[in-house]
Amino acid sequence: MTGWQIALVGIAAFCAGAMNSVAGGGTFFSFPALLAVGVPPVAANASNSVALWPASLSGAWAYRKELSRYKRYLIPMGIVSFIGGIGGGLLLLATQDATFSKLIPWLLLFATILFAFSGKISSWLRGPESGKPGNSPTSLAGQAVVSVYGGFFGAGMGILMLASLAMAGHDDVHEINAIKNLLSAIIYSVTVLTFVAAGAVNWPYTLIMLATATLGGYWGATIARRIPALWLRRFIITVGMLLTLFYFYKTL
């Protein structure tokens, strides 16, 4: 590893950790950085998931006060995330992702549009007499889909999960972000075990990214709590559109 390669993956991982704790989309920084220094695509994808795992944990820890109100709600969602993450990780190791990669920009576009209009759609679906969001079959199914996607590729998982949670009835963007960080941490945890057991990780770069991504994750979560909800929502939508455009470009 040369100095510029170490600097590139380290800075990219810090930005990725911060982005994931704020709105998702951190893979937009870290995955291309691994490709740029010569790591093969599948190994880069696996290494990226391992590197961002502690960052997801630190981001969830920063939101521990918000999460303490949803213990009963989070247990079923966590179980679904655990199972879906395993399924997605095994799917990546067993299949070629060339065909699936063509679907990524469409998934991101769909998720971003859903999140942008989630308030109106959620109110229409739940009706005026609905209470707090709960573990409905729809919300669990949505989380299962997001978990499989996150275990398989991960890019845009945060945006998809934000949209899914908003559609499930969560209307506080900071609350959504807190739950997203915890469930993302669970998905990353199980995919890490899967990729490490399969020997698919490039450890020299991964160890560098582990340290800087963790710092970025905690810093990003701390900053996100100080951002007005409207600004954060607009930022999330902007990130989703940028990711969509980037992956549409990649498929050309």
CSV table of C-alpha atoms in Angstrom, one decimal:
chain,number,residue,atom,x,y,z
A,1,MET,CA,0.0,0.0,0.0
A,2,THR,CA,1.3,3.4,-0.9
A,3,GLY,CA,0.7,6.6,1.1
A,4,TRP,CA,-2.0,7.9,-1.3
A,5,GLN,CA,-3.9,4.6,-1.2
A,6,ILE,CA,-3.9,4.7,2.6
A,7,ALA,CA,-5.1,8.3,2.6
A,8,LEU,CA,-7.8,7.7,0.0
A,9,VAL,CA,-9.4,4.7,1.7
A,10,GLY,CA,-9.0,6.3,5.2
A,11,ILE,CA,-10.7,9.6,4.2
A,12,ALA,CA,-13.4,7.8,2.2
A,13,ALA,CA,-14.2,5.5,5.1
A,14,PHE,CA,-14.5,8.5,7.5
A,15,CYS,CA,-16.9,10.2,5.1
A,16,ALA,CA,-18.8,6.9,4.6
A,17,GLY,CA,-19.2,6.4,8.3
A,18,ALA,CA,-20.5,9.9,8.8
A,19,MET,CA,-22.9,9.7,5.8
A,20,ASN,CA,-24.4,6.4,6.9
A,21,SER,CA,-25.1,7.7,10.4
A,22,VAL,CA,-26.7,10.9,9.0
A,23,ALA,CA,-28.7,9.6,6.0
A,24,GLY,CA,-27.2,6.6,4.4
A,25,GLY,CA,-25.2,6.5,1.2
A,26,GLY,CA,-21.8,6.1,2.7
A,27,THR,CA,-20.9,3.3,0.3
A,28,PHE,CA,-20.9,6.0,-2.4
A,29,PHE,CA,-17.5,7.1,-0.9
A,30,SER,CA,-16.0,3.9,0.4
A,31,PHE,CA,-16.8,1.3,-2.3
A,32,PRO,CA,-15.4,3.3,-5.2
A,33,ALA,CA,-12.3,4.1,-3.1
A,34,LEU,CA,-11.6,0.4,-2.7
A,35,LEU,CA,-12.0,-0.2,-6.4
A,36,ALA,CA,-9.7,2.7,-7.2
A,37,VAL,CA,-6.8,1.2,-5.2
A,38,GLY,CA,-7.2,-2.1,-7.0
A,39,VAL,CA,-9.4,-4.3,-4.8
A,40,PRO,CA,-11.6,-6.6,-6.9
A,41,PRO,CA,-15.4,-5.8,-6.9
A,42,VAL,CA,-16.7,-8.7,-4.8
A,43,ALA,CA,-13.8,-8.4,-2.3
A,44,ALA,CA,-14.3,-4.6,-2.2
A,45,ASN,CA,-18.0,-5.1,-1.4
A,46,ALA,CA,-17.3,-7.6,1.4
A,47,SER,CA,-14.4,-5.4,2.8
A,48,ASN,CA,-16.6,-2.3,2.7
A,49,SER,CA,-19.3,-4.0,4.7
A,50,VAL,CA,-16.8,-5.2,7.4
A,51,ALA,CA,-15.2,-1.7,7.5
A,52,LEU,CA,-18.5,0.1,8.0
A,53,TRP,CA,-19.7,-2.3,10.7
A,54,PRO,CA,-18.3,-0.5,13.8
A,55,ALA,CA,-19.4,2.8,12.3
A,56,SER,CA,-23.0,1.6,12.3
A,57,LEU,CA,-22.6,0.5,15.9
A,58,SER,CA,-21.2,3.9,17.0
A,59,GLY,CA,-23.9,5.7,15.1
A,60,ALA,CA,-26.6,3.6,16.9
A,61,TRP,CA,-24.9,4.3,20.3
A,62,ALA,CA,-25.1,8.0,19.7
A,63,TYR,CA,-28.9,7.7,19.3
A,64,ARG,CA,-29.4,5.4,22.4
A,65,LYS,CA,-31.7,7.9,24.2
A,66,GLU,CA,-34.1,8.0,21.2
A,67,LEU,CA,-34.0,4.2,20.8
A,68,SER,CA,-34.8,3.5,24.5
A,69,ARG,CA,-38.5,4.3,23.9
A,70,TYR,CA,-38.9,1.5,21.2
A,71,LYS,CA,-37.5,-1.6,22.8
A,72,ARG,CA,-40.5,-3.8,22.2
A,73,TYR,CA,-40.9,-2.5,18.6
A,74,LEU,CA,-37.2,-3.0,17.8
A,75,ILE,CA,-36.9,-6.7,18.9
A,76,PRO,CA,-39.1,-8.1,16.0
A,77,MET,CA,-37.5,-5.6,13.6
A,78,GLY,CA,-34.1,-6.7,14.7
A,79,ILE,CA,-34.8,-10.4,14.2
A,80,VAL,CA,-36.1,-9.7,10.7
A,81,SER,CA,-32.9,-7.6,10.0
A,82,PHE,CA,-30.7,-10.4,11.3
A,83,ILE,CA,-32.3,-13.1,9.1
A,84,GLY,CA,-32.5,-10.8,6.0
A,85,GLY,CA,-28.8,-9.8,6.4
A,86,ILE,CA,-27.7,-13.4,6.5
A,87,GLY,CA,-29.8,-14.2,3.4
A,88,GLY,CA,-28.4,-11.2,1.5
A,89,GLY,CA,-24.8,-12.0,2.4
A,90,LEU,CA,-25.2,-15.6,1.2
A,91,LEU,CA,-26.8,-14.4,-2.0
A,92,LEU,CA,-23.8,-12.2,-2.8
A,93,LEU,CA,-21.4,-15.1,-2.2
A,94,ALA,CA,-23.4,-17.5,-4.4
A,95,THR,CA,-24.3,-15.3,-7.4
A,96,GLN,CA,-22.9,-12.8,-9.9
A,97,ASP,CA,-24.1,-9.3,-9.1
A,98,ALA,CA,-23.8,-7.9,-12.7
A,99,THR,CA,-27.5,-8.3,-13.4
A,100,PHE,CA,-28.6,-7.1,-10.0
A,101,SER,CA,-26.4,-4.0,-10.2
A,102,LYS,CA,-28.5,-2.8,-13.1
A,103,LEU,CA,-31.5,-2.7,-10.8
A,104,ILE,CA,-29.7,-0.6,-8.1
A,105,PRO,CA,-30.4,2.9,-9.6
A,106,TRP,CA,-34.1,2.0,-10.1
A,107,LEU,CA,-34.3,0.8,-6.4
A,108,LEU,CA,-32.6,4.0,-5.2
A,109,LEU,CA,-34.9,6.2,-7.3
A,110,PHE,CA,-38.0,4.4,-6.0
A,111,ALA,CA,-36.8,4.6,-2.4
A,112,THR,CA,-36.0,8.3,-2.7
A,113,ILE,CA,-39.4,9.2,-4.2
A,114,LEU,CA,-41.1,7.1,-1.5
A,115,PHE,CA,-39.2,9.0,1.2
A,116,ALA,CA,-39.8,12.4,-0.3
A,117,PHE,CA,-43.6,11.8,-0.3
A,118,SER,CA,-43.7,9.3,2.6
A,119,GLY,CA,-45.6,11.7,4.9
A,120,LYS,CA,-48.6,12.1,2.6
A,121,ILE,CA,-48.6,8.4,1.5
A,122,SER,CA,-48.3,7.2,5.1
A,123,SER,CA,-51.2,9.4,6.3
A,124,TRP,CA,-53.3,8.1,3.4
A,125,LEU,CA,-52.5,4.5,4.1
A,126,ARG,CA,-53.0,4.7,7.9
A,127,GLY,CA,-55.9,7.0,8.1
A,128,PRO,CA,-56.6,9.9,10.6
A,129,GLU,CA,-57.3,7.6,13.5
A,130,SER,CA,-54.0,5.6,13.5
A,131,GLY,CA,-51.8,5.6,16.5
A,132,LYS,CA,-48.1,5.1,16.9
A,133,PRO,CA,-46.2,2.9,14.4
A,134,GLY,CA,-46.1,-0.8,15.3
A,135,ASN,CA,-44.9,-4.1,14.0
A,136,SER,CA,-47.4,-4.6,11.2
A,137,PRO,CA,-46.9,-7.4,8.6
A,138,THR,CA,-46.2,-4.6,6.1
A,139,SER,CA,-43.5,-2.9,8.1
A,140,LEU,CA,-41.8,-6.3,8.8
A,141,ALA,CA,-42.0,-7.3,5.2
A,142,GLY,CA,-40.5,-4.0,4.1
A,143,GLN,CA,-37.6,-4.4,6.6
A,144,ALA,CA,-37.0,-7.9,5.4
A,145,VAL,CA,-36.6,-6.7,1.8
A,146,VAL,CA,-34.3,-3.9,2.9
A,147,SER,CA,-32.2,-6.3,5.0
A,148,VAL,CA,-31.7,-8.8,2.1
A,149,TYR,CA,-30.7,-5.9,-0.1
A,150,GLY,CA,-28.3,-4.5,2.5
A,151,GLY,CA,-26.7,-7.9,3.0
A,152,PHE,CA,-26.3,-8.4,-0.7
A,153,PHE,CA,-24.9,-5.0,-1.8
A,154,GLY,CA,-25.5,-2.3,0.8
A,155,ALA,CA,-25.3,0.8,-1.4
A,156,GLY,CA,-28.3,2.9,-0.7
A,157,MET,CA,-29.5,0.6,2.1
A,158,GLY,CA,-29.9,3.6,4.4
A,159,ILE,CA,-32.1,5.4,1.9
A,160,LEU,CA,-34.3,2.3,1.4
A,161,MET,CA,-34.6,1.8,5.2
A,162,LEU,CA,-35.5,5.5,5.8
A,163,ALA,CA,-38.2,5.2,3.2
A,164,SER,CA,-39.5,1.9,4.6
A,165,LEU,CA,-39.6,3.3,8.2
A,166,ALA,CA,-41.3,6.5,7.0
A,167,MET,CA,-43.9,4.4,5.2
A,168,ALA,CA,-44.5,2.4,8.4
A,169,GLY,CA,-45.7,5.5,10.1
A,170,HIS,CA,-42.6,7.2,11.7
A,171,ASP,CA,-42.9,10.9,11.0
A,172,ASP,CA,-39.9,12.2,13.1
A,173,VAL,CA,-36.8,12.2,10.9
A,174,HIS,CA,-34.5,12.0,13.9
A,175,GLU,CA,-36.5,9.0,15.2
A,176,ILE,CA,-36.3,7.4,11.8
A,177,ASN,CA,-32.6,7.9,11.7
A,178,ALA,CA,-32.0,6.4,15.1
A,179,ILE,CA,-33.9,3.2,14.3
A,180,LYS,CA,-32.2,3.0,10.9
A,181,ASN,CA,-28.8,3.2,12.5
A,182,LEU,CA,-29.5,0.3,14.9
A,183,LEU,CA,-31.1,-1.9,12.3
A,184,SER,CA,-28.2,-1.2,9.9
A,185,ALA,CA,-25.8,-2.2,12.6
A,186,ILE,CA,-27.6,-5.6,13.0
A,187,ILE,CA,-27.5,-6.2,9.2
A,188,TYR,CA,-23.8,-5.2,9.0
A,189,SER,CA,-23.0,-7.5,12.0
A,190,VAL,CA,-24.4,-10.7,10.3
A,191,THR,CA,-22.9,-9.9,6.9
A,192,VAL,CA,-19.5,-9.3,8.5
A,193,LEU,CA,-19.6,-12.8,10.0
A,194,THR,CA,-20.7,-14.2,6.6
A,195,PHE,CA,-17.9,-12.5,4.6
A,196,VAL,CA,-15.2,-13.2,7.2
A,197,ALA,CA,-16.1,-16.9,7.3
A,198,ALA,CA,-16.0,-17.0,3.5
A,199,GLY,CA,-12.5,-15.4,3.4
A,200,ALA,CA,-13.8,-12.6,1.1
A,201,VAL,CA,-12.2,-9.7,3.0
A,202,ASN,CA,-9.1,-7.7,2.0
A,203,TRP,CA,-7.8,-7.1,5.5
A,204,PRO,CA,-5.0,-4.5,5.0
A,205,TYR,CA,-7.4,-1.9,3.6
A,206,THR,CA,-10.2,-3.0,5.8
A,207,LEU,CA,-8.3,-2.4,9.1
A,208,ILE,CA,-7.5,1.2,8.0
A,209,MET,CA,-11.2,1.8,7.1
A,210,LEU,CA,-12.4,0.3,10.4
A,211,ALA,CA,-10.7,3.0,12.4
A,212,THR,CA,-11.6,6.0,10.4
A,213,ALA,CA,-15.2,4.8,9.6
A,214,THR,CA,-15.9,4.4,13.3
A,215,LEU,CA,-14.8,7.9,14.1
A,216,GLY,CA,-16.9,9.2,11.2
A,217,GLY,CA,-20.0,7.3,12.3
A,218,TYR,CA,-20.0,8.8,15.8
A,219,TRP,CA,-19.2,12.3,14.5
A,220,GLY,CA,-21.9,12.1,11.9
A,221,ALA,CA,-24.6,11.0,14.3
A,222,THR,CA,-23.7,13.7,16.8
A,223,ILE,CA,-24.0,16.4,14.0
A,224,ALA,CA,-27.2,14.9,12.7
A,225,ARG,CA,-29.0,15.4,16.0
A,226,ARG,CA,-28.3,19.2,15.8
A,227,ILE,CA,-29.6,19.6,12.2
A,228,PRO,CA,-33.3,20.8,11.9
A,229,ALA,CA,-35.5,18.0,10.8
A,230,LEU,CA,-36.6,19.8,7.6
A,231,TRP,CA,-33.0,20.3,6.5
A,232,LEU,CA,-32.1,16.7,7.3
A,233,ARG,CA,-35.0,15.4,5.3
A,234,ARG,CA,-34.0,17.6,2.3
A,235,PHE,CA,-30.4,16.4,2.6
A,236,ILE,CA,-31.5,12.8,2.6
A,237,ILE,CA,-33.5,13.3,-0.5
A,238,THR,CA,-30.6,15.0,-2.2
A,239,VAL,CA,-28.3,12.1,-1.2
A,240,GLY,CA,-30.8,9.7,-2.7
A,241,MET,CA,-31.0,11.5,-6.0
A,242,LEU,CA,-27.2,11.8,-6.3
A,243,LEU,CA,-26.8,8.1,-5.6
A,244,THR,CA,-29.4,7.4,-8.2
A,245,LEU,CA,-27.7,9.5,-10.8
A,246,PHE,CA,-24.3,8.0,-10.0
A,247,TYR,CA,-25.6,4.4,-10.4
A,248,PHE,CA,-27.5,5.2,-13.5
A,249,TYR,CA,-24.2,6.5,-14.9
A,250,LYS,CA,-22.5,3.4,-13.9
A,251,THR,CA,-24.9,1.2,-15.9
A,252,LEU,CA,-24.3,3.1,-19.1
